[in-house]
XYZ file of C-alpha atoms in Angstrom:
538
model
C 40.034 120.535 61.448
C 39.351 124.058 62.551
C 41.483 126.749 64.135
C 41.573 126.384 67.906
C 43.344 129.169 69.810
C 42.365 127.897 73.243
C 42.728 124.506 74.787
C 39.647 123.008 76.334
C 40.363 121.772 79.831
C 38.349 120.196 82.562
C 36.746 121.973 85.493
C 37.833 120.082 88.560
C 35.226 119.406 91.215
C 36.883 117.990 94.273
C 34.104 115.533 95.081
C 34.299 113.896 91.644
C 36.654 111.276 90.290
C 38.985 111.689 87.337
C 36.370 110.102 85.075
C 33.690 112.573 86.083
C 35.536 115.755 85.209
C 33.534 117.784 82.737
C 35.326 119.578 79.848
C 33.996 123.056 80.463
C 36.391 125.975 80.917
C 38.746 127.509 78.368
C 42.121 128.891 79.394
C 44.817 130.438 77.224
C 47.625 128.021 76.358
C 50.251 130.583 77.396
C 48.974 130.410 80.961
C 48.833 126.658 81.096
C 50.945 123.572 81.895
C 52.676 125.379 84.752
C 51.909 122.880 87.513
C 50.609 119.391 88.180
C 46.988 120.455 88.621
C 46.890 122.154 85.246
C 48.441 119.130 83.551
C 45.991 116.843 85.319
C 43.052 118.902 84.066
C 44.421 118.939 80.511
C 44.780 115.169 80.662
C 41.166 114.756 81.749
C 40.129 117.002 78.860
C 41.963 114.687 76.469
C 40.103 111.712 77.944
C 36.880 113.730 77.825
C 36.829 113.567 74.041
C 36.078 109.865 74.362
C 32.623 110.817 75.628
C 32.062 112.937 72.534
C 32.679 110.103 70.081
C 31.375 107.135 72.097
C 28.218 108.862 73.329
C 26.413 107.523 70.240
C 28.685 107.395 67.196
C 31.337 104.696 67.609
C 29.149 102.980 70.188
C 25.841 102.898 68.298
C 25.498 104.394 64.808
C 28.450 102.584 63.236
C 27.015 99.326 64.598
C 23.447 99.831 63.379
C 23.101 98.737 59.771
C 25.120 95.535 60.186
C 24.168 91.891 60.701
C 23.643 92.725 64.399
C 21.238 95.683 64.407
C 19.024 97.602 61.968
C 17.593 101.099 62.354
C 13.939 100.644 63.198
C 12.619 103.884 61.721
C 11.768 104.259 58.049
C 11.868 108.065 58.140
C 14.803 110.119 56.870
C 17.384 110.162 59.661
C 20.762 108.616 60.505
C 21.428 107.654 56.910
C 24.766 106.036 57.723
C 22.768 103.162 59.270
C 20.887 102.628 55.992
C 23.729 102.643 53.449
C 22.145 105.820 52.027
C 24.678 108.367 53.253
C 26.914 110.672 51.225
C 29.524 113.338 51.899
C 26.839 115.782 53.124
C 25.743 113.507 55.976
C 25.451 115.494 59.216
C 26.411 112.528 61.403
C 29.642 111.975 59.489
C 30.531 115.654 59.742
C 29.973 115.567 63.513
C 32.102 112.445 63.903
C 34.930 113.940 61.829
C 34.891 117.197 63.796
C 34.736 115.592 67.231
C 37.421 113.043 66.386
C 39.890 115.675 65.262
C 39.015 117.799 68.279
C 40.150 114.845 70.376
C 43.341 114.553 68.322
C 44.067 118.244 68.850
C 43.606 118.053 72.611
C 45.907 115.056 72.836
C 48.519 116.650 70.569
C 48.523 119.687 72.835
C 49.108 117.465 75.872
C 51.891 115.434 74.248
C 53.645 118.473 72.807
C 53.586 120.521 75.995
C 54.743 117.676 78.216
C 57.483 116.747 75.751
C 58.750 120.349 75.614
C 59.061 120.678 79.398
C 61.719 118.882 81.402
C 60.111 119.820 84.699
C 56.654 120.953 85.793
C 55.926 122.207 89.293
C 54.861 119.376 91.638
C 54.748 116.824 88.812
C 57.085 113.867 89.275
C 59.125 112.584 86.369
C 57.295 109.271 86.568
C 53.888 110.949 86.263
C 55.222 113.255 83.551
C 56.255 110.287 81.402
C 53.132 108.338 82.304
C 50.911 111.139 80.993
C 52.857 111.255 77.723
C 52.202 107.537 77.409
C 48.500 108.091 78.051
C 48.404 110.825 75.444
C 50.069 108.591 72.871
C 47.564 105.812 73.571
C 44.624 108.169 73.214
C 46.015 109.591 69.971
C 46.461 106.066 68.642
C 42.816 105.269 69.425
C 41.481 108.491 67.881
C 43.459 107.934 64.681
C 42.582 104.242 64.607
C 38.903 105.152 64.602
C 39.458 107.811 61.935
C 41.473 105.599 59.602
C 39.004 102.727 59.825
C 36.166 105.054 58.832
C 37.824 107.217 56.140
C 41.145 105.447 55.427
C 43.223 108.218 53.790
C 43.085 111.095 56.265
C 45.100 114.146 57.343
C 47.688 113.120 59.929
C 48.444 115.928 62.374
C 50.990 115.252 65.104
C 51.405 118.749 66.558
C 48.914 121.006 68.263
C 46.985 123.215 65.880
C 47.052 126.828 67.085
C 47.014 130.183 65.276
C 47.891 129.628 61.628
C 49.235 133.201 61.204
C 48.185 133.155 57.565
C 49.951 129.857 56.861
C 47.144 127.883 55.264
C 49.380 124.869 54.772
C 49.237 124.317 58.525
C 45.463 124.239 58.308
C 45.086 122.406 55.012
C 46.848 119.097 55.488
C 46.571 116.592 52.626
C 45.457 112.999 52.919
C 47.982 110.564 54.345
C 47.743 107.055 52.849
C 46.099 104.628 55.265
C 49.193 102.372 55.678
C 51.218 105.385 56.824
C 48.532 106.329 59.337
C 48.643 102.797 60.706
C 52.431 103.034 60.993
C 52.051 106.140 63.150
C 49.417 104.464 65.322
C 51.779 101.558 65.962
C 54.672 103.922 66.660
C 52.550 105.738 69.251
C 51.467 102.515 70.939
C 54.982 101.060 70.964
C 56.303 104.157 72.714
C 53.307 104.290 75.059
C 53.939 100.722 76.203
C 57.408 101.757 77.409
C 55.940 104.637 79.450
C 52.716 103.272 80.927
C 52.203 101.457 84.214
C 51.110 97.833 84.225
C 47.908 98.928 85.977
C 46.009 102.201 85.479
C 46.879 104.942 87.952
C 43.116 105.557 88.299
C 40.078 103.739 87.017
C 39.345 104.812 83.454
C 42.928 105.719 82.590
C 44.988 103.515 80.297
C 47.648 101.000 81.239
C 50.357 99.014 79.520
C 47.934 96.093 79.170
C 45.316 98.291 77.517
C 47.906 99.577 75.043
C 48.866 95.967 74.261
C 45.201 95.160 73.625
C 44.734 98.149 71.332
C 47.915 97.265 69.448
C 46.566 93.760 68.875
C 43.354 95.213 67.436
C 45.300 97.547 65.179
C 47.530 94.776 63.854
C 44.536 92.487 63.254
C 42.895 95.246 61.220
C 46.118 95.802 59.270
C 46.188 92.094 58.413
C 42.702 92.360 56.905
C 41.284 92.916 53.453
C 41.699 96.688 53.211
C 45.323 97.091 54.345
C 46.601 93.548 53.610
C 49.547 93.814 55.937
C 50.551 97.363 55.034
C 54.300 97.923 54.945
C 55.170 94.884 57.082
C 53.039 92.093 55.635
C 50.061 90.059 56.778
C 51.909 87.339 58.665
C 54.015 89.806 60.637
C 50.817 91.629 61.623
C 49.230 88.389 62.790
C 52.327 87.439 64.766
C 52.175 90.859 66.434
C 48.554 90.198 67.397
C 49.673 87.047 69.200
C 52.599 88.865 70.812
C 50.432 91.661 72.223
C 47.569 89.434 73.364
C 50.082 87.125 75.031
C 51.414 90.123 76.940
C 47.936 90.712 78.381
C 47.251 87.094 79.313
C 50.720 86.552 80.774
C 50.394 89.612 82.997
C 47.732 87.630 84.817
C 45.322 90.282 86.106
C 42.634 90.218 83.431
C 40.283 87.290 82.934
C 36.728 86.354 82.011
C 34.127 86.932 84.695
C 32.208 83.760 85.605
C 28.906 85.083 84.239
C 28.432 86.871 80.880
C 25.492 88.850 82.264
C 27.643 90.182 85.112
C 29.899 92.012 82.656
C 27.060 94.275 81.562
C 25.216 94.454 84.854
C 28.407 95.982 86.253
C 28.204 98.699 83.610
C 24.482 99.235 84.087
C 24.850 99.503 87.872
C 28.027 101.592 87.867
C 30.266 98.894 89.342
C 33.814 99.739 88.306
C 35.663 96.470 87.934
C 38.302 96.133 85.239
C 39.007 92.403 85.391
C 37.186 91.733 82.109
C 36.185 95.188 80.906
C 39.729 96.459 80.655
C 38.796 99.967 79.528
C 35.461 101.734 79.253
C 34.110 105.221 78.588
C 32.446 106.676 81.657
C 29.031 108.343 81.413
C 28.176 108.754 85.092
C 25.303 111.088 85.895
C 25.534 112.878 89.235
C 23.321 115.452 90.932
C 23.432 118.696 88.959
C 25.985 117.415 86.436
C 24.730 115.482 83.432
C 27.643 113.643 81.844
C 25.377 110.792 80.827
C 25.402 108.996 77.516
C 22.971 107.223 75.212
C 23.945 103.639 76.003
C 20.803 101.705 76.918
C 18.610 104.479 75.518
C 19.366 104.584 71.798
C 20.528 100.933 71.710
C 18.417 99.429 74.476
C 15.113 97.704 75.118
C 12.371 100.225 74.397
C 10.716 101.927 77.409
C 7.791 104.235 76.614
C 5.497 106.722 78.340
C 7.866 107.773 81.132
C 8.670 111.227 82.488
C 11.079 113.015 84.813
C 13.504 110.715 86.568
C 12.049 107.478 85.201
C 14.161 105.318 82.877
C 13.355 105.801 79.197
C 14.632 104.147 76.038
C 13.761 105.223 72.536
C 15.093 101.892 71.269
C 16.393 103.047 67.881
C 17.456 99.577 66.735
C 16.019 96.130 66.174
C 18.292 93.126 66.176
C 18.597 91.205 62.914
C 17.045 87.767 62.359
C 20.556 86.284 62.424
C 20.983 87.489 66.034
C 18.117 85.248 67.154
C 18.094 81.767 68.601
C 19.541 80.083 65.506
C 22.853 81.841 66.198
C 23.166 80.309 69.660
C 23.366 76.831 71.149
C 20.378 75.648 73.146
C 21.936 76.550 76.522
C 24.048 79.553 75.502
C 23.498 82.122 78.263
C 24.340 84.984 75.927
C 21.139 84.529 73.944
C 18.745 85.610 76.672
C 20.857 88.622 77.609
C 21.587 89.822 74.059
C 18.154 89.278 72.511
C 15.077 90.928 74.026
C 11.664 89.871 72.702
C 9.910 92.341 74.965
C 9.590 96.061 75.687
C 8.205 98.185 78.546
C 5.477 100.776 79.034
C 4.523 102.887 82.038
C 0.798 102.651 82.690
C -1.345 103.184 85.768
C 1.655 104.151 87.898
C 3.679 101.036 87.137
C 5.926 99.530 84.495
C 4.447 96.700 82.460
C 6.060 94.228 80.078
C 4.931 93.889 76.484
C 5.961 90.622 74.847
C 6.928 90.882 71.182
C 6.004 88.052 68.839
C 7.331 89.654 65.647
C 10.922 88.418 65.289
C 11.873 91.465 63.232
C 11.083 93.806 66.135
C 13.194 92.412 68.939
C 15.581 94.743 70.750
C 19.264 94.516 71.731
C 19.172 93.573 75.394
C 22.771 93.985 76.500
C 22.376 97.344 78.264
C 18.686 97.237 79.287
C 17.579 99.830 81.839
C 14.713 97.645 83.083
C 14.344 93.886 83.229
C 11.588 91.379 83.743
C 11.321 90.408 87.377
C 11.738 86.845 88.616
C 10.643 84.952 91.714
C 12.908 83.059 94.116
C 12.929 80.101 91.729
C 14.164 82.233 88.879
C 10.856 82.144 87.025
C 9.347 85.251 85.424
C 6.736 86.652 87.787
C 5.247 89.515 85.753
C 7.003 92.286 87.677
C 9.520 94.806 86.342
C 12.888 95.579 87.923
C 14.865 98.825 87.618
C 18.517 97.923 87.091
C 20.361 101.252 87.323
C 21.822 102.608 90.541
C 22.477 106.207 91.499
C 20.932 109.232 89.796
C 18.476 108.294 87.033
C 17.315 110.753 84.394
C 15.011 110.065 81.490
C 17.043 110.648 78.343
C 20.628 109.932 79.373
C 22.143 107.040 81.246
C 25.125 106.331 83.479
C 25.831 103.119 81.572
C 29.467 102.923 80.521
C 30.612 101.660 77.130
C 33.443 99.113 76.766
C 36.377 99.952 74.524
C 38.320 96.786 75.342
C 37.244 93.499 76.941
C 39.347 90.484 77.839
C 37.091 88.203 75.802
C 38.150 90.202 72.749
C 41.789 89.592 73.681
C 41.091 85.846 73.516
C 39.101 86.071 70.286
C 41.738 88.209 68.566
C 44.447 85.744 69.558
C 42.302 82.824 68.380
C 41.813 84.449 64.979
C 45.468 85.323 64.479
C 46.577 81.878 65.648
C 44.158 80.164 63.282
C 45.201 82.257 60.290
C 48.886 81.542 60.955
C 48.844 77.982 62.237
C 45.400 76.532 61.571
C 42.826 75.063 63.946
C 44.002 73.503 67.172
C 46.429 74.710 69.807
C 45.907 78.277 70.977
C 43.083 79.014 68.543
C 41.037 76.128 69.892
C 41.860 76.873 73.540
C 40.771 80.511 73.287
C 37.517 79.751 71.483
C 36.722 77.034 73.996
C 37.343 79.434 76.907
C 34.879 81.971 75.559
C 32.284 79.330 74.752
C 32.669 77.584 78.102
C 31.916 80.762 80.054
C 28.659 81.084 78.079
C 27.762 77.391 78.340
C 27.666 77.424 74.553
C 28.411 73.750 74.066
C 31.424 71.866 72.804
C 33.767 73.124 70.135
C 32.647 70.277 67.894
C 29.060 71.498 68.230
C 30.151 75.027 67.345
C 32.016 73.739 64.290
C 28.999 71.730 63.243
C 26.863 74.872 63.386
C 29.522 76.644 61.294
C 29.630 73.873 58.666
C 33.080 72.783 59.899
C 34.524 76.171 58.912
C 36.775 77.331 61.780
C 37.000 80.887 60.448
C 33.212 81.027 60.244
C 33.071 79.829 63.856
C 35.381 82.684 64.898
C 33.241 85.206 63.032
C 30.042 83.926 64.632
C 31.660 83.732 68.068
C 32.647 87.378 67.819
C 29.046 88.244 66.981
C 27.639 86.263 69.907
C 30.203 87.543 72.401
C 30.843 91.134 71.289
C 27.541 92.113 69.668
C 26.496 95.781 69.938
C 29.968 96.809 71.186
C 30.990 98.687 68.036
C 33.157 96.037 66.383
C 30.942 94.352 63.834
C 31.027 96.724 60.870
C 34.800 97.012 61.093
C 35.093 93.234 61.461
C 33.017 92.639 58.324
C 35.169 95.122 56.404
C 38.488 93.616 57.463
C 37.177 90.133 56.614
C 36.143 91.425 53.190
C 32.549 90.226 53.589
C 30.528 93.375 54.309
C 28.602 93.376 51.031
C 27.741 89.678 50.964
C 26.819 89.662 54.654
C 24.474 92.622 54.311
C 22.812 91.119 51.261
C 22.152 87.996 53.312
C 20.649 90.142 56.078
C 18.175 91.587 53.584
C 17.242 88.153 52.283
C 16.682 86.961 55.850
C 14.463 89.955 56.591
C 12.293 89.444 53.527
C 12.007 85.692 54.032
C 11.143 85.941 57.727
C 7.663 84.701 58.635
C 6.850 88.062 60.265
C 7.879 90.237 57.314
C 5.197 92.664 56.116
C 6.137 94.925 53.178
C 4.224 97.898 54.566
C 5.893 97.656 57.986
C 9.336 96.062 57.730
C 10.514 96.707 54.182
C 12.898 99.461 55.325
C 14.793 96.851 57.359
C 15.855 95.207 54.092
C 17.158 98.401 52.498
C 20.689 98.560 54.033
C 21.700 95.201 52.604
C 20.093 95.879 49.239
C 21.875 99.214 48.952
C 25.256 97.948 50.140
C 28.027 98.054 47.537
C 31.821 98.196 47.404
C 32.089 101.879 48.328
C 30.434 101.250 51.684
C 33.585 99.673 53.127
C 34.617 103.290 53.806
C 32.819 106.568 54.355
C 33.086 109.771 52.294
C 35.044 112.693 53.681
C 32.491 115.325 54.768
C 31.636 118.152 52.390
C 32.518 120.813 54.950
C 36.083 119.513 55.236
C 36.424 119.337 51.452
C 35.292 122.954 51.181
C 37.637 124.218 53.915
C 40.716 122.165 53.073
C 41.947 122.677 49.509
C 44.624 119.970 49.879
C 42.347 117.103 50.834
C 40.885 114.703 48.267
C 37.777 112.558 48.446
C 38.266 108.808 48.816
C 38.568 107.130 45.386
C 35.556 104.900 46.102
C 33.450 108.045 46.562
């Protein structure tokens, strides 16, 4: 956490929406927060930090190296996907720095709004609403931090000039349960201040805060925190309470078609019925705010230039993401699992079918798709899916932070753990499966060896794969190590495994050990902050 004398605010361009403001200009804090426009720009800067951490880190790299995706390259790079990272890892240092930058921006917003009774042209309702938004954002930033590093510095005021007071700079670790308590305190207060519906698309609402609170409580009930200061069962009851608040409000629901959820994101259709909250990466003429979704974690597209879609395709899906995970008619299989890639040759895109099961790609946010005729049969053509401005390396594909299907799956899990199978747990699982035409609940239980908790775990993988949840799910279930070891066994036993070509895909699971449930605090922070201590597992 470094000294920051200036707040980073957003340059407003009148033709752009709130989501498309670009954090760009720096203005002295003493000259700021004087009117509604300045507050509005500061708020967009606080939201802008979401792009920094979801561009590739919490959206992609923390999800590669799980039982969903594996890093396809054997060369030295992105070691956190290979279980070969340490405290000197450059990715971890970037994530730490950007996350605390987001915390600092939000703290500045909360502190300045809280210190001012009135601001020129800003209504009291909007004043309180923005405090609620700031609290929700701070809760999310700290939730991400505590899940990655557990015992972290907890700063609740804006960090400005230290004036020689190194204690202000060098905050010690706060135990993880205490960090979770603060996250819940922020969300509880935010819920009292937020509107039921977002004031603008991309801003948070009361329902979003309820959904985040449910996720926090479900994590607290898990293996690492074990209920914290309030106990496991209270945490699980809170999950049900907050998810009920979302469902009872009545606006959010499952879309009829699973594919539609992600086509909306690919095509820039802003509809928050199921995707309750997403990070915006819209590219416009002359302003590249694009992200890496569909490029780093998409179906590979090679040999393109200029304004043609491109995807480096950093990840392969694991063998356990293939057909055996899905029922025969489960519509999620074809959209999640891509056994093809694309090349640009002779002035046209062509499809390359992939027979090797260890080299399939995650298909959820594909930039191109195989074309079909009027009967729905593949016709050998290639279709560009994105709308608007297309550039090669970055995409306008948004990334979901919270979906309604997760609300149902969180409630199902909490209900099962408290009350057993049946009732709400069964109803919620059936709703998710029915949308995907995944077959009866009895069929799902049969595939899960009659283990309802196993069914929930597999349903989360089928429904929420590649959305940044899996590693944290495996940790809170206490099964990261055993799951990753199974991934390695599945890789080596696969019919397409060749030691000279795919052996690196087995390494993450074979290297996984207890310490990998958390990440080491970066070396740079340890060197700068004399009060911070490395995690005991590291």
